[in-house]
């Protein structure tokens, strides 16, 4: 399944068909974030109407079952590895943590008079990161815990760890690597900066000229990084040399988002690309 969102529209596609199977109703403004629970049982969306919605995917006619009101436009929604809690970054400068099962929630406000543009959780569940429109990146340590056996599971606890002035201009995106060893931030200053999560020191800076760096995605072993930018290009970078291995053309306007799914390949598979990435990617 593939879901695509826009202004007042959420459409679900079967990859074997060119036409949407489902048109979801009830969204009044732009949808800014979307994702699936890992088993596909439900889907979440966030949008400029300030609402985060949970859509039940088990029924023949998927419908909205739960709504959380963030009270200002939602820029990013992230599902924790436990598959029951959502982080929701909004224009008001805060981040809500919402347990979709128990309906418990908490609110973090790391800096006043700013907007949180993106939020991410490391795959190992240890860290949370958020970046704002001032280029500041905030790091929290996360601790999951449960009460006694006869009590409901409590919300994941967050403890502020540090603030990184990652960029001098607008921060746009933050993402952890698949092994949780790195964090990348993207900005309107034309850079993607990669930080080590053991020391939070700057590991590498990838730079383009004059354009915004909108999004990034690591490959499986975190040796390469894909970026999307407003010069209409997607790029593949080799991180250790800070060099561009490939450029992907075809868009006529800014590329503002990308997704990449990487899978390990057998050792016997011949690499015909010359980059260390399998030709099947």
Coordinates of N, CA and C in Angstrom, one line a residue, residues 12 22-25 41-43 53-67:
X12 N -5.3 6.4 -0.7 CA -4.6 5.1 -0.5 C -4.6 4.3 -1.8
X22 N -8.9 4.1 -1.8 CA -9.7 4.8 -0.8 C -9.4 6.2 -0.9
X23 N -10.4 7.1 -0.8 CA -10.3 8.5 -0.6 C -10.8 8.8 0.8
X24 N -9.9 9.2 1.7 CA -10.3 9.5 3.1 C -10.9 10.9 3.1
X25 N -12.0 11.0 3.9 CA -12.7 12.3 4.0 C -12.5 12.9 5.4
X41 N -2.1 -1.9 10.9 CA -3.4 -2.0 11.5 C -4.0 -0.6 11.5
X42 N -3.2 0.4 11.6 CA -3.7 1.8 11.6 C -2.7 2.7 11.0
X43 N -3.2 3.9 10.6 CA -2.4 4.9 9.9 C -2.6 6.2 10.7
X53 N -4.8 12.5 13.3 CA -5.9 11.5 13.2 C -5.3 10.1 13.1
X54 N -6.0 9.2 13.8 CA -5.8 7.8 13.7 C -6.8 7.1 12.8
X55 N -6.4 6.5 11.8 CA -7.3 5.8 10.8 C -7.2 4.3 11.0
X56 N -8.4 3.7 11.2 CA -8.4 2.2 11.3 C -8.3 1.6 10.0
X57 N -7.3 0.8 9.7 CA -7.1 0.2 8.4 C -7.6 -1.3 8.3
X58 N -8.2 -1.8 9.4 CA -8.7 -3.2 9.4 C -10.0 -3.4 8.8
X59 N -10.8 -2.3 8.7 CA -12.1 -2.4 8.1 C -12.1 -2.2 6.6
X60 N -13.1 -2.7 5.9 CA -13.1 -2.5 4.4 C -13.2 -1.1 4.0
X61 N -13.8 -0.3 4.9 CA -13.9 1.2 4.6 C -13.1 1.9 5.7
X62 N -11.8 2.1 5.6 CA -11.0 2.7 6.7 C -11.6 4.1 7.1
X63 N -11.6 4.3 8.4 CA -12.2 5.6 8.9 C -11.4 6.1 10.1
X64 N -11.6 7.4 10.3 CA -10.9 8.0 11.5 C -11.5 7.6 12.8
X65 N -10.7 7.1 13.7 CA -11.2 6.6 15.0 C -10.8 7.4 16.1
X66 N -9.7 8.2 16.0 CA -9.3 9.0 17.1 C -8.7 10.3 16.6
X67 N -8.9 11.4 17.3 CA -8.3 12.7 16.9 C -7.7 13.4 18.1

